[in-house]
Amino acid sequence: TSSVTFYLAEGTYYAGTTVSDSDSTWTGDISFIGSSRDNVIIRGSSLADPENLSSNGMELSNKSGSIHVESLTMEYAKYGFYFDKCSKDDGKKVRFVDVHFTKCGSKGVFDDHDDNGKTQTQCAAIYSSDRTSSGGAVRIIDCGPLEVVDCLVNYCLRGLRIQDCMLGGVIRDNVVHHVLDNGIYLAASG
């Protein structure tokens, strides 16, 4: 399969894209490169319901080519990016550079994200409200080498959730604040 790069001009784009057909063969690299993370906004929600948190901004699984995301903002999604079993072939990787994740898994209500001294009851009320979903900035599961550099995560339920990515990588020079759950979460199953 051919590689493809999407160059995104200033504007707001509505995504909510899922590509998870395990029978498909996608071996090419795919890149999403914005002109600026301040001016290129991708929403996981729809135009009809722009603050909906029920769908992932982009969900990919079982794709062997590299994935590159750069210089854009992802907002209003369950997870901004959800990648499972991707980029595991030799020389392939998942890469995020200069990406702003905001209002992923949370509608970003300032009062919900401010004051870490909230009681357990207050936190439970926030988590069970319609202002949050079970999501966050990214969820990367069992993928190839990973690079997350110079990204900003704020007003999300969870930050960078990296799980079972055993082929190495780099997570550096990121800023995470006003996240309700974990800022940077590295996990291993079993």
mmCIF file of C-alpha atoms in Angstrom:
data_model
loop_
_atom_site.group_PDB
_atom_site.id
_atom_site.type_symbol
_atom_site.label_atom_id
_atom_site.label_comp_id
_atom_site.label_asym_id
_atom_site.label_seq_id
_atom_site.Cartn_x
_atom_site.Cartn_y
_atom_site.Cartn_z
ATOM 1 C CA THR A 1 0.000 0.000 0.000
ATOM 2 C CA SER A 2 1.247 3.492 -0.808
ATOM 3 C CA SER A 3 2.272 5.957 1.870
ATOM 4 C CA VAL A 4 0.222 9.113 2.246
ATOM 5 C CA THR A 5 0.725 12.490 3.947
ATOM 6 C CA PHE A 6 -2.132 14.855 4.743
ATOM 7 C CA TYR A 7 -0.985 18.469 5.029
ATOM 8 C CA LEU A 8 -3.634 20.375 6.969
ATOM 9 C CA ALA A 9 -4.132 24.103 6.474
ATOM 10 C CA GLU A 10 -5.498 26.404 9.151
ATOM 11 C CA GLY A 11 -9.025 25.412 10.146
ATOM 12 C CA THR A 12 -11.224 23.071 12.164
ATOM 13 C CA TYR A 13 -11.671 19.502 10.930
ATOM 14 C CA TYR A 14 -14.100 16.862 12.197
ATOM 15 C CA ALA A 15 -12.639 13.364 12.340
ATOM 16 C CA GLY A 16 -14.098 10.532 14.420
ATOM 17 C CA THR A 17 -12.320 8.043 12.121
ATOM 18 C CA THR A 18 -11.983 4.322 12.891
ATOM 19 C CA VAL A 19 -9.915 1.963 10.766
ATOM 20 C CA SER A 20 -9.854 -1.371 12.542
ATOM 21 C CA ASP A 21 -10.490 -4.033 9.941
ATOM 22 C CA SER A 22 -8.026 -6.741 10.958
ATOM 23 C CA ASP A 23 -8.355 -8.339 7.510
ATOM 24 C CA SER A 24 -7.203 -5.256 5.624
ATOM 25 C CA THR A 25 -3.610 -4.850 4.555
ATOM 26 C CA TRP A 26 -2.303 -1.359 5.084
ATOM 27 C CA THR A 27 1.473 -1.295 4.988
ATOM 28 C CA GLY A 28 2.114 2.277 3.872
ATOM 29 C CA ASP A 29 3.073 5.085 6.215
ATOM 30 C CA ILE A 30 0.482 7.730 7.094
ATOM 31 C CA SER A 31 1.177 11.285 8.280
ATOM 32 C CA PHE A 32 -1.007 14.151 9.457
ATOM 33 C CA ILE A 33 0.954 17.401 9.492
ATOM 34 C CA GLY A 34 -0.694 20.663 10.406
ATOM 35 C CA SER A 35 0.538 24.151 9.589
ATOM 36 C CA SER A 36 0.496 25.025 13.328
ATOM 37 C CA ARG A 37 -0.892 23.407 16.454
ATOM 38 C CA ASP A 38 -2.520 26.756 17.302
ATOM 39 C CA ASN A 39 -4.409 26.982 14.003
ATOM 40 C CA VAL A 40 -5.179 23.390 12.958
ATOM 41 C CA ILE A 41 -7.906 21.867 15.135
ATOM 42 C CA ILE A 42 -9.156 18.317 14.722
ATOM 43 C CA ARG A 43 -12.295 17.379 16.615
ATOM 44 C CA GLY A 44 -13.292 13.796 17.301
ATOM 45 C CA SER A 45 -16.893 14.955 17.545
ATOM 46 C CA SER A 46 -19.280 15.771 14.740
ATOM 47 C CA LEU A 47 -20.306 19.164 13.406
ATOM 48 C CA ALA A 48 -23.863 18.460 14.632
ATOM 49 C CA ASP A 49 -22.646 17.800 18.216
ATOM 50 C CA PRO A 50 -19.238 19.538 18.479
ATOM 51 C CA GLU A 51 -18.636 18.853 22.202
ATOM 52 C CA ASN A 52 -19.577 15.167 22.159
ATOM 53 C CA LEU A 53 -16.988 12.882 23.789
ATOM 54 C CA SER A 54 -18.313 9.506 22.592
ATOM 55 C CA SER A 55 -15.993 8.808 19.636
ATOM 56 C CA ASN A 56 -12.222 8.660 19.284
ATOM 57 C CA GLY A 57 -10.618 11.317 17.121
ATOM 58 C CA MET A 58 -8.759 8.633 15.193
ATOM 59 C CA GLU A 59 -8.679 4.924 15.916
ATOM 60 C CA LEU A 60 -6.331 2.601 14.048
ATOM 61 C CA SER A 61 -5.557 -1.045 14.681
ATOM 62 C CA ASN A 62 -3.481 -3.737 13.004
ATOM 63 C CA LYS A 63 -1.730 -1.308 10.671
ATOM 64 C CA SER A 64 1.916 -2.003 9.964
ATOM 65 C CA GLY A 65 3.127 1.306 8.458
ATOM 66 C CA SER A 66 4.503 4.225 10.474
ATOM 67 C CA ILE A 67 2.092 6.801 11.873
ATOM 68 C CA HIS A 68 3.227 10.436 12.182
ATOM 69 C CA VAL A 69 1.150 13.251 13.729
ATOM 70 C CA GLU A 70 2.575 16.761 13.952
ATOM 71 C CA SER A 71 1.676 20.406 14.635
ATOM 72 C CA LEU A 72 -2.056 20.193 15.291
ATOM 73 C CA THR A 73 -4.578 20.210 18.136
ATOM 74 C CA MET A 74 -6.931 17.322 18.897
ATOM 75 C CA GLU A 75 -10.005 18.161 20.962
ATOM 76 C CA TYR A 76 -13.466 16.913 21.908
ATOM 77 C CA ALA A 77 -12.895 13.194 21.578
ATOM 78 C CA LYS A 78 -13.168 10.160 23.821
ATOM 79 C CA TYR A 79 -9.478 9.492 23.071
ATOM 80 C CA GLY A 80 -7.740 11.888 20.695
ATOM 81 C CA PHE A 81 -5.798 9.024 19.121
ATOM 82 C CA TYR A 82 -6.321 5.334 19.893
ATOM 83 C CA PHE A 83 -3.805 3.015 18.228
ATOM 84 C CA ASP A 84 -3.704 -0.749 18.826
ATOM 85 C CA LYS A 85 -1.119 -3.135 17.341
ATOM 86 C CA CYS A 86 0.316 -0.615 14.883
ATOM 87 C CA SER A 87 3.730 0.150 13.378
ATOM 88 C CA LYS A 88 5.487 -2.991 14.601
ATOM 89 C CA ASP A 89 7.397 -3.820 11.397
ATOM 90 C CA ASP A 90 11.147 -3.140 11.257
ATOM 91 C CA GLY A 91 11.911 0.549 10.850
ATOM 92 C CA LYS A 92 8.317 1.653 11.546
ATOM 93 C CA LYS A 93 7.149 3.778 14.482
ATOM 94 C CA VAL A 94 4.376 5.882 15.975
ATOM 95 C CA ARG A 95 5.380 9.527 16.319
ATOM 96 C CA PHE A 96 3.671 12.589 17.853
ATOM 97 C CA VAL A 97 5.497 15.927 17.604
ATOM 98 C CA ASP A 98 4.165 19.338 18.723
ATOM 99 C CA VAL A 99 0.594 18.106 19.234
ATOM 100 C CA HIS A 100 -1.841 19.776 21.640
ATOM 101 C CA PHE A 101 -4.398 17.461 23.232
ATOM 102 C CA THR A 102 -7.248 19.229 24.999
ATOM 103 C CA LYS A 103 -10.770 18.291 26.035
ATOM 104 C CA CYS A 104 -10.212 14.602 25.276
ATOM 105 C CA GLY A 105 -12.174 12.447 27.702
ATOM 106 C CA SER A 106 -13.370 15.635 29.397
ATOM 107 C CA LYS A 107 -15.247 18.712 28.279
ATOM 108 C CA GLY A 108 -12.532 20.751 29.979
ATOM 109 C CA VAL A 109 -14.706 22.561 32.526
ATOM 110 C CA PHE A 110 -12.136 24.591 34.463
ATOM 111 C CA ASP A 111 -13.698 23.965 37.891
ATOM 112 C CA ASP A 112 -13.494 20.189 37.311
ATOM 113 C CA HIS A 113 -9.765 20.425 36.580
ATOM 114 C CA ASP A 114 -8.842 23.033 39.193
ATOM 115 C CA ASP A 115 -8.084 22.349 42.876
ATOM 116 C CA ASN A 116 -6.527 18.957 43.385
ATOM 117 C CA GLY A 117 -7.852 19.034 46.961
ATOM 118 C CA LYS A 118 -11.311 17.808 45.965
ATOM 119 C CA THR A 119 -12.865 15.103 48.125
ATOM 120 C CA GLN A 120 -13.363 11.569 46.839
ATOM 121 C CA THR A 121 -17.105 12.251 46.594
ATOM 122 C CA GLN A 122 -16.522 15.398 44.528
ATOM 123 C CA CYS A 123 -14.165 13.527 42.193
ATOM 124 C CA ALA A 124 -16.657 10.671 41.786
ATOM 125 C CA ALA A 125 -19.343 13.183 40.824
ATOM 126 C CA ILE A 126 -17.076 14.639 38.108
ATOM 127 C CA TYR A 127 -16.153 11.186 36.740
ATOM 128 C CA SER A 128 -19.797 10.081 36.577
ATOM 129 C CA SER A 129 -21.049 13.312 34.997
ATOM 130 C CA ASP A 130 -21.738 13.936 31.318
ATOM 131 C CA ARG A 131 -18.645 16.185 31.315
ATOM 132 C CA THR A 132 -16.282 13.175 31.156
ATOM 133 C CA SER A 133 -15.966 9.916 29.233
ATOM 134 C CA SER A 134 -13.618 7.001 29.735
ATOM 135 C CA GLY A 135 -10.915 8.487 27.522
ATOM 136 C CA GLY A 136 -7.997 10.874 27.319
ATOM 137 C CA ALA A 137 -5.356 12.388 25.056
ATOM 138 C CA VAL A 138 -3.973 9.148 23.568
ATOM 139 C CA ARG A 139 -4.099 5.425 24.150
ATOM 140 C CA ILE A 140 -1.333 3.515 22.438
ATOM 141 C CA ILE A 141 -1.463 -0.286 22.924
ATOM 142 C CA ASP A 142 1.085 -2.847 21.736
ATOM 143 C CA CYS A 143 2.605 -0.620 19.063
ATOM 144 C CA GLY A 144 6.095 -0.338 17.640
ATOM 145 C CA PRO A 145 8.718 2.177 18.734
ATOM 146 C CA LEU A 146 7.029 5.309 20.019
ATOM 147 C CA GLU A 147 8.108 8.937 20.035
ATOM 148 C CA VAL A 148 6.108 11.632 21.838
ATOM 149 C CA VAL A 149 7.972 14.952 21.807
ATOM 150 C CA ASP A 150 7.083 18.595 22.543
ATOM 151 C CA CYS A 151 3.384 17.870 23.098
ATOM 152 C CA LEU A 152 0.928 19.691 25.362
ATOM 153 C CA VAL A 153 -1.845 17.863 27.235
ATOM 154 C CA ASN A 154 -4.411 19.838 29.225
ATOM 155 C CA TYR A 155 -8.035 19.681 30.348
ATOM 156 C CA CYS A 156 -8.275 15.969 29.483
ATOM 157 C CA LEU A 157 -9.534 13.112 31.653
ATOM 158 C CA ARG A 158 -6.286 11.178 31.109
ATOM 159 C CA GLY A 159 -3.029 12.196 29.489
ATOM 160 C CA LEU A 160 -0.670 9.983 27.511
ATOM 161 C CA ARG A 161 -1.590 6.326 28.100
ATOM 162 C CA ILE A 162 1.065 4.006 26.690
ATOM 163 C CA GLN A 163 0.533 0.264 27.205
ATOM 164 C CA ASP A 164 2.530 -2.834 26.185
ATOM 165 C CA CYS A 165 4.773 -0.961 23.747
ATOM 166 C CA MET A 166 7.796 -3.206 24.227
ATOM 167 C CA LEU A 167 9.893 -2.040 21.244
ATOM 168 C CA GLY A 168 11.187 1.096 22.962
ATOM 169 C CA GLY A 169 10.804 4.760 22.298
ATOM 170 C CA VAL A 170 11.129 8.255 23.692
ATOM 171 C CA ILE A 171 8.683 10.401 25.645
ATOM 172 C CA ARG A 172 10.298 13.786 26.332
ATOM 173 C CA ASP A 173 9.811 17.527 26.602
ATOM 174 C CA ASN A 174 6.033 17.305 27.016
ATOM 175 C CA VAL A 175 3.866 19.514 29.240
ATOM 176 C CA VAL A 176 0.892 17.983 31.052
ATOM 177 C CA HIS A 177 -1.401 19.983 33.343
ATOM 178 C CA HIS A 178 -5.011 20.117 34.528
ATOM 179 C CA VAL A 179 -5.545 16.412 33.783
ATOM 180 C CA LEU A 180 -8.042 14.631 36.033
ATOM 181 C CA ASP A 181 -6.446 11.182 36.122
ATOM 182 C CA ASN A 182 -2.937 10.218 34.975
ATOM 183 C CA GLY A 183 -0.609 12.646 33.203
ATOM 184 C CA ILE A 184 1.738 10.135 31.589
ATOM 185 C CA TYR A 185 0.757 6.534 32.210
ATOM 186 C CA LEU A 186 3.049 3.672 31.192
ATOM 187 C CA ALA A 187 1.438 0.251 31.672
ATOM 188 C CA ALA A 188 2.150 -3.396 31.002
ATOM 189 C CA SER A 189 -0.463 -6.175 30.936
ATOM 190 C CA GLY A 190 -0.218 -9.406 32.862
#
